[in-house]
PDB file of C-alpha atoms in Angstrom:
ATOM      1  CA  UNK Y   9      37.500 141.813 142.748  1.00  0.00           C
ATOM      2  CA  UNK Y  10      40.791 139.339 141.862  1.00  0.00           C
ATOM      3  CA  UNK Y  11      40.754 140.067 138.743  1.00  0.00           C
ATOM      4  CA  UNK Y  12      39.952 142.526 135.397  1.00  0.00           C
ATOM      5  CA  UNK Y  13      36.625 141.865 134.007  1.00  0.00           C
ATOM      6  CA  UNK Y  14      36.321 139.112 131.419  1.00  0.00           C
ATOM      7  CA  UNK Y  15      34.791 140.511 129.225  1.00  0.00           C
ATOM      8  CA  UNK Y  16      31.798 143.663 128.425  1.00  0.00           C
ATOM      9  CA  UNK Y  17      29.050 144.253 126.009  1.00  0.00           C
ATOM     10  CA  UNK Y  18      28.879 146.907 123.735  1.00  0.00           C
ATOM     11  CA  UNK Y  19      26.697 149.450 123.663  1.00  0.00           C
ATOM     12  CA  UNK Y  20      26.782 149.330 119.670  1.00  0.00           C
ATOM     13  CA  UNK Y  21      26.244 146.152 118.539  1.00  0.00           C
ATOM     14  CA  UNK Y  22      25.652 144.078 121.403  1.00  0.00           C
ATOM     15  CA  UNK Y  23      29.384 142.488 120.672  1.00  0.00           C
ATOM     16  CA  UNK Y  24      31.016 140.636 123.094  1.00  0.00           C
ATOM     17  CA  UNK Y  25      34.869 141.709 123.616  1.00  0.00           C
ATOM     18  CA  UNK Y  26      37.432 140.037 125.067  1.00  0.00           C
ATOM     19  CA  UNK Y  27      39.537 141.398 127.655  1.00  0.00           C
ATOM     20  CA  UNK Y  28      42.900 140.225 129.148  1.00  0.00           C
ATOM     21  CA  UNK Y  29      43.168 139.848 132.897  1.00  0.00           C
ATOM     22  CA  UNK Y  30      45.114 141.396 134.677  1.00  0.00           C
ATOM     23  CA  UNK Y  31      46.603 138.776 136.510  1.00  0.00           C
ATOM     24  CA  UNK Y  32      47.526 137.273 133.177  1.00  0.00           C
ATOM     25  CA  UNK Y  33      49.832 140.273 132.188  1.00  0.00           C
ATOM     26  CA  UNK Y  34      53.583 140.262 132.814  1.00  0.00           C
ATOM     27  CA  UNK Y  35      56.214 142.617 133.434  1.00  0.00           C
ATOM     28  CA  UNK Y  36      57.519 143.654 130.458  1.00  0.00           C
ATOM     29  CA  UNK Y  37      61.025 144.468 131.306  1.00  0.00           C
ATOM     30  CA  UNK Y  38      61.746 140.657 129.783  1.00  0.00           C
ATOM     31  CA  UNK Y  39      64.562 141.348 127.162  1.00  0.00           C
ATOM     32  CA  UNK Y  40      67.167 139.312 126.946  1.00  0.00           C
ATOM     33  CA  UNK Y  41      70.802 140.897 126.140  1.00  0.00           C
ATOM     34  CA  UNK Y  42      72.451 138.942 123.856  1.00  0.00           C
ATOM     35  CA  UNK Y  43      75.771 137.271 125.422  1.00  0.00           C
ATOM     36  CA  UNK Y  44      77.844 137.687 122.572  1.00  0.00           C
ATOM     37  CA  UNK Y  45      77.237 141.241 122.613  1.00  0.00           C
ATOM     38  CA  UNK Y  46      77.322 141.661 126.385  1.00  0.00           C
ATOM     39  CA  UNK Y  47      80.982 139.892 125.885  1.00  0.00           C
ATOM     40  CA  UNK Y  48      82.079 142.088 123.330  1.00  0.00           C
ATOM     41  CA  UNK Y  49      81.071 144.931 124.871  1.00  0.00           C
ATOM     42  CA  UNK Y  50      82.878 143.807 128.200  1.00  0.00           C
ATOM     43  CA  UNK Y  51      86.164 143.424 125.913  1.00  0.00           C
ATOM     44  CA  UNK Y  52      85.529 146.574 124.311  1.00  0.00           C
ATOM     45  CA  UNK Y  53      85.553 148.108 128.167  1.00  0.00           C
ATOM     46  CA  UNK Y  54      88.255 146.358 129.312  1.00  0.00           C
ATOM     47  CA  UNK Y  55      90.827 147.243 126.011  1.00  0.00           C
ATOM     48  CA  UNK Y  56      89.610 150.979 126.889  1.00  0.00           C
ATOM     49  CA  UNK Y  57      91.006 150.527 130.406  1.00  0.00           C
ATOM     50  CA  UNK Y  58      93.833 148.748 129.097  1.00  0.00           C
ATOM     51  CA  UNK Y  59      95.122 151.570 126.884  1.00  0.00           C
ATOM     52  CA  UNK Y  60      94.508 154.468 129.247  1.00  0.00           C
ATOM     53  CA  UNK Y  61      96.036 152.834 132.105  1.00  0.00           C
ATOM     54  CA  UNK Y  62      98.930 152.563 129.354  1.00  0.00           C
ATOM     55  CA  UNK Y  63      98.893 155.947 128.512  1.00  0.00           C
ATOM     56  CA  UNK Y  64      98.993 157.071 131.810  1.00  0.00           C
ATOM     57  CA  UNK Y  65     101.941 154.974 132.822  1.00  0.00           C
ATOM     58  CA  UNK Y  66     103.704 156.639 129.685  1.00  0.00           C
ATOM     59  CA  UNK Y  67     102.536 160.144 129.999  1.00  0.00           C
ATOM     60  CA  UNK Y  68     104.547 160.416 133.219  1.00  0.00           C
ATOM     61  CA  UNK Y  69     107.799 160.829 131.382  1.00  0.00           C
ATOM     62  CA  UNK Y  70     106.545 163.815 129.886  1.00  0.00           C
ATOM     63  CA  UNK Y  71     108.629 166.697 130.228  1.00  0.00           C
ATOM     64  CA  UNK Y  72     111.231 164.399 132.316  1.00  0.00           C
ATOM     65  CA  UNK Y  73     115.327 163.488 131.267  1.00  0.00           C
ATOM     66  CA  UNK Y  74     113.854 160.299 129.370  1.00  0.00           C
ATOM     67  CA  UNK Y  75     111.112 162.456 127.025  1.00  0.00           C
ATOM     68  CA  UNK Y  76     111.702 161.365 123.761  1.00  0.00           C
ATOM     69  CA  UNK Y  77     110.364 161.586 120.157  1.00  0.00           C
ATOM     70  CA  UNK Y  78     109.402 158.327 120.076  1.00  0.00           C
ATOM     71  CA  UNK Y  79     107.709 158.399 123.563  1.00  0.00           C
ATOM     72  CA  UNK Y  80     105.561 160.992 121.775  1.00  0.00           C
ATOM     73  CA  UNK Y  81     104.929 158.659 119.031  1.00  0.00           C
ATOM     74  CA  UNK Y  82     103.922 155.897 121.209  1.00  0.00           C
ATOM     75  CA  UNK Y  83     101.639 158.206 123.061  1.00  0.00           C
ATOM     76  CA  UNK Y  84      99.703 159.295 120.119  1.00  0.00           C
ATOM     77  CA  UNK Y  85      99.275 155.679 118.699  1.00  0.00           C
ATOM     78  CA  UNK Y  86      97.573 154.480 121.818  1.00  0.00           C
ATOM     79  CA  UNK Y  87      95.567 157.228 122.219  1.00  0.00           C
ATOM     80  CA  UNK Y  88      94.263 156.534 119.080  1.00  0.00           C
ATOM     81  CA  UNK Y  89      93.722 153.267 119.536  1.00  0.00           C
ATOM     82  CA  UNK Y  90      91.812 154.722 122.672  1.00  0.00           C
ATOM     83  CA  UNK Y  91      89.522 156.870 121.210  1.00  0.00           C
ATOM     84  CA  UNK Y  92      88.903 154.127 118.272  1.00  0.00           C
ATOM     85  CA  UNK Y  93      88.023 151.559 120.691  1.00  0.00           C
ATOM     86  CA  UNK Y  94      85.412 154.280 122.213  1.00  0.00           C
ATOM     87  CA  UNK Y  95      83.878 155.152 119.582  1.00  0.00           C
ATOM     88  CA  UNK Y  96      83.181 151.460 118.898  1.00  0.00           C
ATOM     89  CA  UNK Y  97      82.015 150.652 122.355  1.00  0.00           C
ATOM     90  CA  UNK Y  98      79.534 153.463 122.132  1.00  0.00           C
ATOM     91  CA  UNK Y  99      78.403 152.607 118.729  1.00  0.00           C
ATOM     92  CA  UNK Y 100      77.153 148.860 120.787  1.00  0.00           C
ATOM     93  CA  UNK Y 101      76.678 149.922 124.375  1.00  0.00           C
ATOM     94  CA  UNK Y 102      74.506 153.119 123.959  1.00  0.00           C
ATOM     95  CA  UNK Y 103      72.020 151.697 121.609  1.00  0.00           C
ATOM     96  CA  UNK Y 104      71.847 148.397 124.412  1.00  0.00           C
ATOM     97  CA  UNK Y 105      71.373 150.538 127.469  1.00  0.00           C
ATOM     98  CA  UNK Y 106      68.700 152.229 125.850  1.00  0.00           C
ATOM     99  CA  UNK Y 107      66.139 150.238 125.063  1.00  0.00           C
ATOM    100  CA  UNK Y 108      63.418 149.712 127.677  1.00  0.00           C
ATOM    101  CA  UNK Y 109      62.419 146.637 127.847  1.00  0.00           C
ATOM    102  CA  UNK Y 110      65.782 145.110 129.557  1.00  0.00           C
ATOM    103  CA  UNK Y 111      65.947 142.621 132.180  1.00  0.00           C
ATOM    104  CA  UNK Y 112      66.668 143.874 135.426  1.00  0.00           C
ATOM    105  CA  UNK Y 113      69.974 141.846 135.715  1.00  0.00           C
ATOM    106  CA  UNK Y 114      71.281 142.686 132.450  1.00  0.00           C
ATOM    107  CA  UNK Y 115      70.024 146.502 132.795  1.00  0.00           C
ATOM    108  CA  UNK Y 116      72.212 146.448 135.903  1.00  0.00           C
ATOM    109  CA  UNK Y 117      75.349 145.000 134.096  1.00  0.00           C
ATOM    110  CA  UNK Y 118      75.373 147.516 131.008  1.00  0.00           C
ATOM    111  CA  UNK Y 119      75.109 150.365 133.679  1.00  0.00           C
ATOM    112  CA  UNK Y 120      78.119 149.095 135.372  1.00  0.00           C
ATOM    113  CA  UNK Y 121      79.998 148.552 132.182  1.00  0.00           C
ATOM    114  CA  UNK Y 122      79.026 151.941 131.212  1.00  0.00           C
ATOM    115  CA  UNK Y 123      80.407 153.763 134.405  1.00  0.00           C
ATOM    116  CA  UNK Y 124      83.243 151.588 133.772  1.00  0.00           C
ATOM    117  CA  UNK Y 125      83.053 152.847 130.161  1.00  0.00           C
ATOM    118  CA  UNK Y 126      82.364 156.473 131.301  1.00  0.00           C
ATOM    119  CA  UNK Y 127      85.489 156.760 133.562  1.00  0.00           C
ATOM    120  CA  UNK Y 128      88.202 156.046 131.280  1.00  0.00           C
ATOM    121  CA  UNK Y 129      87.286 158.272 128.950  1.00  0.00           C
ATOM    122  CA  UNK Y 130      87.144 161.195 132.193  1.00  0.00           C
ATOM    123  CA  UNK Y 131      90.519 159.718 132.975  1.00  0.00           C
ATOM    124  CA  UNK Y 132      91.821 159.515 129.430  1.00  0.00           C
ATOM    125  CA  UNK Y 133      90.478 163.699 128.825  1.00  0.00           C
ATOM    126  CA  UNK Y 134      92.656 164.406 131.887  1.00  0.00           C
ATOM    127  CA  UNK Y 135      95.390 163.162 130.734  1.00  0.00           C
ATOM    128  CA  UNK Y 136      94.894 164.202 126.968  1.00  0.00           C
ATOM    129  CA  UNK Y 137      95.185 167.770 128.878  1.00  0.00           C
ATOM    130  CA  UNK Y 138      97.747 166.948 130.901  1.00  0.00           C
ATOM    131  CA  UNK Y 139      99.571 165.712 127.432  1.00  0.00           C
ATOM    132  CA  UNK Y 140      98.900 168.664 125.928  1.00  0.00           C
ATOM    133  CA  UNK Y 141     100.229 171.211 128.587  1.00  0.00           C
ATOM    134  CA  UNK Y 142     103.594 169.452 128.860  1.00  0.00           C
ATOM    135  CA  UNK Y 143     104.363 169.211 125.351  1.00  0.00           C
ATOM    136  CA  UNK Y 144     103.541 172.885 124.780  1.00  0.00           C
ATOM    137  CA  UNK Y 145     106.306 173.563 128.090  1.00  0.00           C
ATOM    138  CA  UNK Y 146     108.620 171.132 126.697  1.00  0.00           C
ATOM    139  CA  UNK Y 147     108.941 170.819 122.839  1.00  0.00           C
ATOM    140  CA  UNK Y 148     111.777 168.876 121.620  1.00  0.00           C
ATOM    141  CA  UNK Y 149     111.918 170.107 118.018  1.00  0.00           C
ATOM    142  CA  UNK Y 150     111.554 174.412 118.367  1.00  0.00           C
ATOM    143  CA  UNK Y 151     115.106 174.544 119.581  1.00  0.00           C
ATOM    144  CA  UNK Y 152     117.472 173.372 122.965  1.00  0.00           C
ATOM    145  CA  UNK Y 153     115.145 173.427 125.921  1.00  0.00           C
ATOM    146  CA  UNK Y 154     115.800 172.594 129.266  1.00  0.00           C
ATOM    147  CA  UNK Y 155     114.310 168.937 130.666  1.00  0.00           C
ATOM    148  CA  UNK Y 156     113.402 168.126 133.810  1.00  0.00           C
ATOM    149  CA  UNK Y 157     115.969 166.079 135.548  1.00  0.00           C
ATOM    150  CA  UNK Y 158     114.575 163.088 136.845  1.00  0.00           C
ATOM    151  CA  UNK Y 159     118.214 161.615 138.253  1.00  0.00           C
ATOM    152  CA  UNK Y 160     118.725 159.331 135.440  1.00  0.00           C
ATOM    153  CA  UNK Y 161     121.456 161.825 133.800  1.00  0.00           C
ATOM    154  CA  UNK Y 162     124.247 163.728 135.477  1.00  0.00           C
ATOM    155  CA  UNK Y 163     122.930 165.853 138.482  1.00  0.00           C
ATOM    156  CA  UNK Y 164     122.790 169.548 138.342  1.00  0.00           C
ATOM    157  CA  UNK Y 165     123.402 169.776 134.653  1.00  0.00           C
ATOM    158  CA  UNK Y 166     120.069 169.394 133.663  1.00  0.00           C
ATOM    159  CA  UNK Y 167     119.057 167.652 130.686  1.00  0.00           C
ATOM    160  CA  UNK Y 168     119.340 169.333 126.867  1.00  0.00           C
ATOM    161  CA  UNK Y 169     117.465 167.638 124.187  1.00  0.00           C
ATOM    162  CA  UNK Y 170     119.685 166.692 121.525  1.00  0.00           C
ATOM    163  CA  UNK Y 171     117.669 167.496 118.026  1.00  0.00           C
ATOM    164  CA  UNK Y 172     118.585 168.771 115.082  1.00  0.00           C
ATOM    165  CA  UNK Y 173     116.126 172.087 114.307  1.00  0.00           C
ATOM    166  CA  UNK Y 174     115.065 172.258 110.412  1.00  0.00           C
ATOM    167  CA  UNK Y 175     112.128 174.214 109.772  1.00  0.00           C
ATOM    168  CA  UNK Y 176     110.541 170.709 108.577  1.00  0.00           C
ATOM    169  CA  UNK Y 177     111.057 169.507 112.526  1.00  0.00           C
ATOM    170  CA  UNK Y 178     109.174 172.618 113.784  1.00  0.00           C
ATOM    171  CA  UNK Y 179     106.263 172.542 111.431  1.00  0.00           C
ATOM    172  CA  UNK Y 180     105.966 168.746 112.528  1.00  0.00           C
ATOM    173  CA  UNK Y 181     105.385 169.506 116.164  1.00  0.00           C
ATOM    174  CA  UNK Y 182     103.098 172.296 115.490  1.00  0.00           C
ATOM    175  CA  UNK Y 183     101.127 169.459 113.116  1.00  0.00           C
ATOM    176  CA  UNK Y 184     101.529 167.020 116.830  1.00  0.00           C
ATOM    177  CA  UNK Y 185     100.062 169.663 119.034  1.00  0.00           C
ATOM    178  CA  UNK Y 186      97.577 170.269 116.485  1.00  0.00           C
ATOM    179  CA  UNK Y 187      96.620 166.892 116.308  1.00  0.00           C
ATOM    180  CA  UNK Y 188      96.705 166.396 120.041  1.00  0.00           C
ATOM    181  CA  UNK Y 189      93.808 169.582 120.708  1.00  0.00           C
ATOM    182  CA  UNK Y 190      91.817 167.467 117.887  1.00  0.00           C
ATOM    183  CA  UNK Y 191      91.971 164.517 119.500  1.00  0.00           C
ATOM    184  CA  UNK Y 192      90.995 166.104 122.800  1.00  0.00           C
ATOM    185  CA  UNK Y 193      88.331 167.765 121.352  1.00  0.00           C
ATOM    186  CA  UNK Y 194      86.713 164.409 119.730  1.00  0.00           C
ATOM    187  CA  UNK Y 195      87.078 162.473 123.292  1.00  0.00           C
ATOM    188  CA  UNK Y 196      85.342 166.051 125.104  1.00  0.00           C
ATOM    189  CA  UNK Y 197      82.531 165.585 122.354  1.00  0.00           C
ATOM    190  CA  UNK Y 198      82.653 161.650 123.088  1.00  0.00           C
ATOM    191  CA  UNK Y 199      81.831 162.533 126.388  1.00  0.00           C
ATOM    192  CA  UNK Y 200      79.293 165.407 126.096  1.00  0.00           C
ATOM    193  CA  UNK Y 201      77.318 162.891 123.558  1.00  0.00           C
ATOM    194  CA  UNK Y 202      77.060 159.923 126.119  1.00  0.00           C
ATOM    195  CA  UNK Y 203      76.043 162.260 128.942  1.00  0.00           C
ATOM    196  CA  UNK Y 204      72.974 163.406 126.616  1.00  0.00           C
ATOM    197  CA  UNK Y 205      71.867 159.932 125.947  1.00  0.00           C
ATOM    198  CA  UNK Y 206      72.241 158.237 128.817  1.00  0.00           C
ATOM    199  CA  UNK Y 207      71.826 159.239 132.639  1.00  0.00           C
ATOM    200  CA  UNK Y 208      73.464 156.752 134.653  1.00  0.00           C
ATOM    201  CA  UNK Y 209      74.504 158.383 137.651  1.00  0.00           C
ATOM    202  CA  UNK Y 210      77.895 156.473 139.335  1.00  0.00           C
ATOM    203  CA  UNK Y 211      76.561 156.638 142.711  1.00  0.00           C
ATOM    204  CA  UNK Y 212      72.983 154.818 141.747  1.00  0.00           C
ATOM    205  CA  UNK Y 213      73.994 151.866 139.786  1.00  0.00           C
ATOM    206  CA  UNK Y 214      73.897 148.629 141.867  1.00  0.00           C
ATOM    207  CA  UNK Y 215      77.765 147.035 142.610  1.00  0.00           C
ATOM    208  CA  UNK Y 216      78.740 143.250 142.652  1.00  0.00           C
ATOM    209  CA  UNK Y 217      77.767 142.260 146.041  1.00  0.00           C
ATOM    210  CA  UNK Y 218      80.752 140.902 147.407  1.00  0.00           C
ATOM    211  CA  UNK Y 219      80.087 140.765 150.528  1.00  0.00           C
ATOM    212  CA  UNK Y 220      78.930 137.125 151.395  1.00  0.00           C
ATOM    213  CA  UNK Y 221      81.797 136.301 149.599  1.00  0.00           C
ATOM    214  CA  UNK Y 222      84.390 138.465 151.745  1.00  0.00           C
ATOM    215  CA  UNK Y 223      82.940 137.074 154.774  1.00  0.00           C
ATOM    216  CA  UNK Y 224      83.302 133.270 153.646  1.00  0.00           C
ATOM    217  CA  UNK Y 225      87.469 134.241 152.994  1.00  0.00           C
ATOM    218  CA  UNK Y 226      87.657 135.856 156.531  1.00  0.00           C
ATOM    219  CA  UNK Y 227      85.848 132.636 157.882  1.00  0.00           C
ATOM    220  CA  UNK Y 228      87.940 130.387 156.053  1.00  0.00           C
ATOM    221  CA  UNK Y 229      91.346 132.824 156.746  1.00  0.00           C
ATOM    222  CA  UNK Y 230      90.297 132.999 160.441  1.00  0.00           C
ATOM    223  CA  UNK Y 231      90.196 128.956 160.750  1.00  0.00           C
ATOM    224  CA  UNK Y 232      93.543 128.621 158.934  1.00  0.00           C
ATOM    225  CA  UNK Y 233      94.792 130.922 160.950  1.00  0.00           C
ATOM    226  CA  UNK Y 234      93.191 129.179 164.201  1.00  0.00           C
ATOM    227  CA  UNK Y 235      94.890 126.053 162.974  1.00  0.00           C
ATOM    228  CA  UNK Y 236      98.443 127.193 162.103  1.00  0.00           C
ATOM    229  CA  UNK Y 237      98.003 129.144 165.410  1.00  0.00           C
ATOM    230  CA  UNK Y 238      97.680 126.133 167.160  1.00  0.00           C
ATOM    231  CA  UNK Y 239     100.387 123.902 165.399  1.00  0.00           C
ATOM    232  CA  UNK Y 240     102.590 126.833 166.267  1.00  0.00           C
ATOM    233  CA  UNK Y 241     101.494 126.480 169.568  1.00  0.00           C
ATOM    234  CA  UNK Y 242     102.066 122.339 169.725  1.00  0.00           C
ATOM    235  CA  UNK Y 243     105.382 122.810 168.106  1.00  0.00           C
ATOM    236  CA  UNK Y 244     106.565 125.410 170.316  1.00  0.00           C
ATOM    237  CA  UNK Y 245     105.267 123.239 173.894  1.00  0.00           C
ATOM    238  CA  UNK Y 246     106.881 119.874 172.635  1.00  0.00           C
ATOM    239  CA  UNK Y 247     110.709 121.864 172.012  1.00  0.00           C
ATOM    240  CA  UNK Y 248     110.064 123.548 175.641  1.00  0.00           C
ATOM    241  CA  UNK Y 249     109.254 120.143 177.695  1.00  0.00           C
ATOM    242  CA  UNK Y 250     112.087 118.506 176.179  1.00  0.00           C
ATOM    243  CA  UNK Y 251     114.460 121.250 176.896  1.00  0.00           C
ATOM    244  CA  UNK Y 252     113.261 121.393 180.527  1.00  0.00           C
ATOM    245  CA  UNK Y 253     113.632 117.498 181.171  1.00  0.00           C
ATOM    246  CA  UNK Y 254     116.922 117.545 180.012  1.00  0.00           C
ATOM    247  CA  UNK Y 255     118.210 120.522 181.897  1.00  0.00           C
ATOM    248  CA  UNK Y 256     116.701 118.735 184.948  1.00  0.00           C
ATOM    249  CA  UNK Y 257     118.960 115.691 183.895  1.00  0.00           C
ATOM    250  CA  UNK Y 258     122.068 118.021 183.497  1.00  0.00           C
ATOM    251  CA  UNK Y 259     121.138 119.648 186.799  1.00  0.00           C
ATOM    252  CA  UNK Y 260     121.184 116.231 188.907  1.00  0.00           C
ATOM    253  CA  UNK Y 261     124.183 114.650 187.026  1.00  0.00           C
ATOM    254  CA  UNK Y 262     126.409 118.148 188.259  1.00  0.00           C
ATOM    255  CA  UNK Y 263     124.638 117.669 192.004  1.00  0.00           C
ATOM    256  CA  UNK Y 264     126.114 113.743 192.103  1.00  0.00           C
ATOM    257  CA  UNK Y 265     128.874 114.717 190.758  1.00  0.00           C
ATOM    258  CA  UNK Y 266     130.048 117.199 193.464  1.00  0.00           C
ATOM    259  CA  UNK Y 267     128.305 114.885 196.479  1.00  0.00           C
ATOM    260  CA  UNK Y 268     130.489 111.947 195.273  1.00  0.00           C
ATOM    261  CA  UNK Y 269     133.357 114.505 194.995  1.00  0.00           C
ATOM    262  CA  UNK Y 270     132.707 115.385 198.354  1.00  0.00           C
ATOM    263  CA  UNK Y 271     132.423 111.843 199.930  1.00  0.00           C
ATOM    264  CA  UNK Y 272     135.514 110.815 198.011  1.00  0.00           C
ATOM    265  CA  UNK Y 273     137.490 113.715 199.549  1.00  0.00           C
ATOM    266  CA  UNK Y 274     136.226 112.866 203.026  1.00  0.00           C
ATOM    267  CA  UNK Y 275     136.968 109.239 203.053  1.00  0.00           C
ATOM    268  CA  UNK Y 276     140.635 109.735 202.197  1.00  0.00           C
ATOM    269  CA  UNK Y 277     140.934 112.603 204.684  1.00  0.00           C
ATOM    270  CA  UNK Y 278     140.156 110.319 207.542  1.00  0.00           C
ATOM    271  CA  UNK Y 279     142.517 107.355 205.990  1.00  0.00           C
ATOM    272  CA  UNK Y 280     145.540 109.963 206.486  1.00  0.00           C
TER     273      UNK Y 280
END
């Protein structure tokens, strides 16, 4: 039997209904992603990356001779430009990965943008911690601590910072750390609400496939290769020949030299 039956009467009424076969029925994973969103969603991922790669290039200094009040600063703007730019990503991506009726291809593009998504926010926790350890070691307002010298001040001196203590400058860092543990908190919560919506395991969503691609640049890097090689190769016999011909020429000019040396000296030996 090809197909469903086209139709069946009822037992009721004698009414004839209609069915749909099933050869007729299509999948219905059909949905098409919008591109705008799919492109601001990719933006939205990539200005995520952007600012914790930032952030982590700046959170080195932490605790070093060049720690600074407004290296502080500047950390706490861009993690909340971070977190901001998150929170709007998840508002858009969540609600897009869920729905069921996705294409395969696009389905397969949210979840990458979502690991993508997913890992700077593990990697921007970390360092939120990290952030928060250091500057509870090191506080540059509670009175003179000790900095770690990082060779860009005198050596073995160690590094003092240089702040003036009011009670106003202590109950400011105590509002920064406070702060800080806040915004940690929101970006563990961030976290803990994405894992309970969506289960996207790294490991099981598809990558680009990049391989055909790799193997057409080794193809095309092997032949250029092949052909400098052998220009090299032309280049280097053409200098050799030469150089041999003319040390054969040098060689037989010296030899009749010294025979018509030698004949010359002969001939006037036996006119004496």
């Amino acid at each position: 039997m090809s197909s469903a039956v086209a139709g069946c009467i009822s037992n009721k009424g004698a009414n004839l209904v209609q069915l749909t076969s099933f050869s007729l029925v299509q999948d219905c994973r059909t949905e098409k992603i919008d591109n705008s969103l799919k492109l601001e969603i990719t933006k939205l991922v990539s200005d995520l990356n952007h600012e914790t790669a930032q952030y982590c290039t700046l959170a080195v200094a932490l605790g070093g001779s060049q720690d600074t009040l407004d290296l502080r600063d500047e950390l706490k703007h861009i993690r909340q430009r971070a977190f901001d730019i998150a929170r709007q990503n998840k508002n858009k991506l969540i609600p897009a990965l869920r729905k069921k009726n996705v294409c395969e291809d696009d389905a397969k593009q949210l979840e990458r943008l979502y690991n993508m998504y997913s890992s700077s926010l593990e990697l921007l926790e970390v360092e939120l911690f990290q952030t928060l350890r250091l500057q509870k070691m090191f506080p540059l307002q509670s009175g003179v601590h000790f900095l770690i010298n990082v060779g860009t001040s005198e050596p073995f001196l160690g590094c003092k910072s240089q702040i003036n203590i009011s009670e106003v400058s202590i109950q400011r860092e105590s509002e920064e750390i406070s702060q800080l543990e806040k915004d940690l908190a929101d970006v563990r919560d961030l976290l803990f609400t994405i894992y309970q919506k969506i289960a996207v395991q790294p490991w099981a969503a598809d990558a680009y496939n990049e391989a055909p691609q790799r193997e057409e640049d080794c193809k095309s890097e092997s032949s250029s290769n092949g052909s400098t090689a052998s220009s090299i190769d032309i280049t280097m016999v053409e200098p050799n020949s030469k150089k041999k011909r003319w040390l054969c020429v040098v060689i037989m000019t010296f030899v009749a030299v010294l025979l018509s040396a030698a004949i010359i000296g002969v001939c006037l030996g036996l006119l004496k």
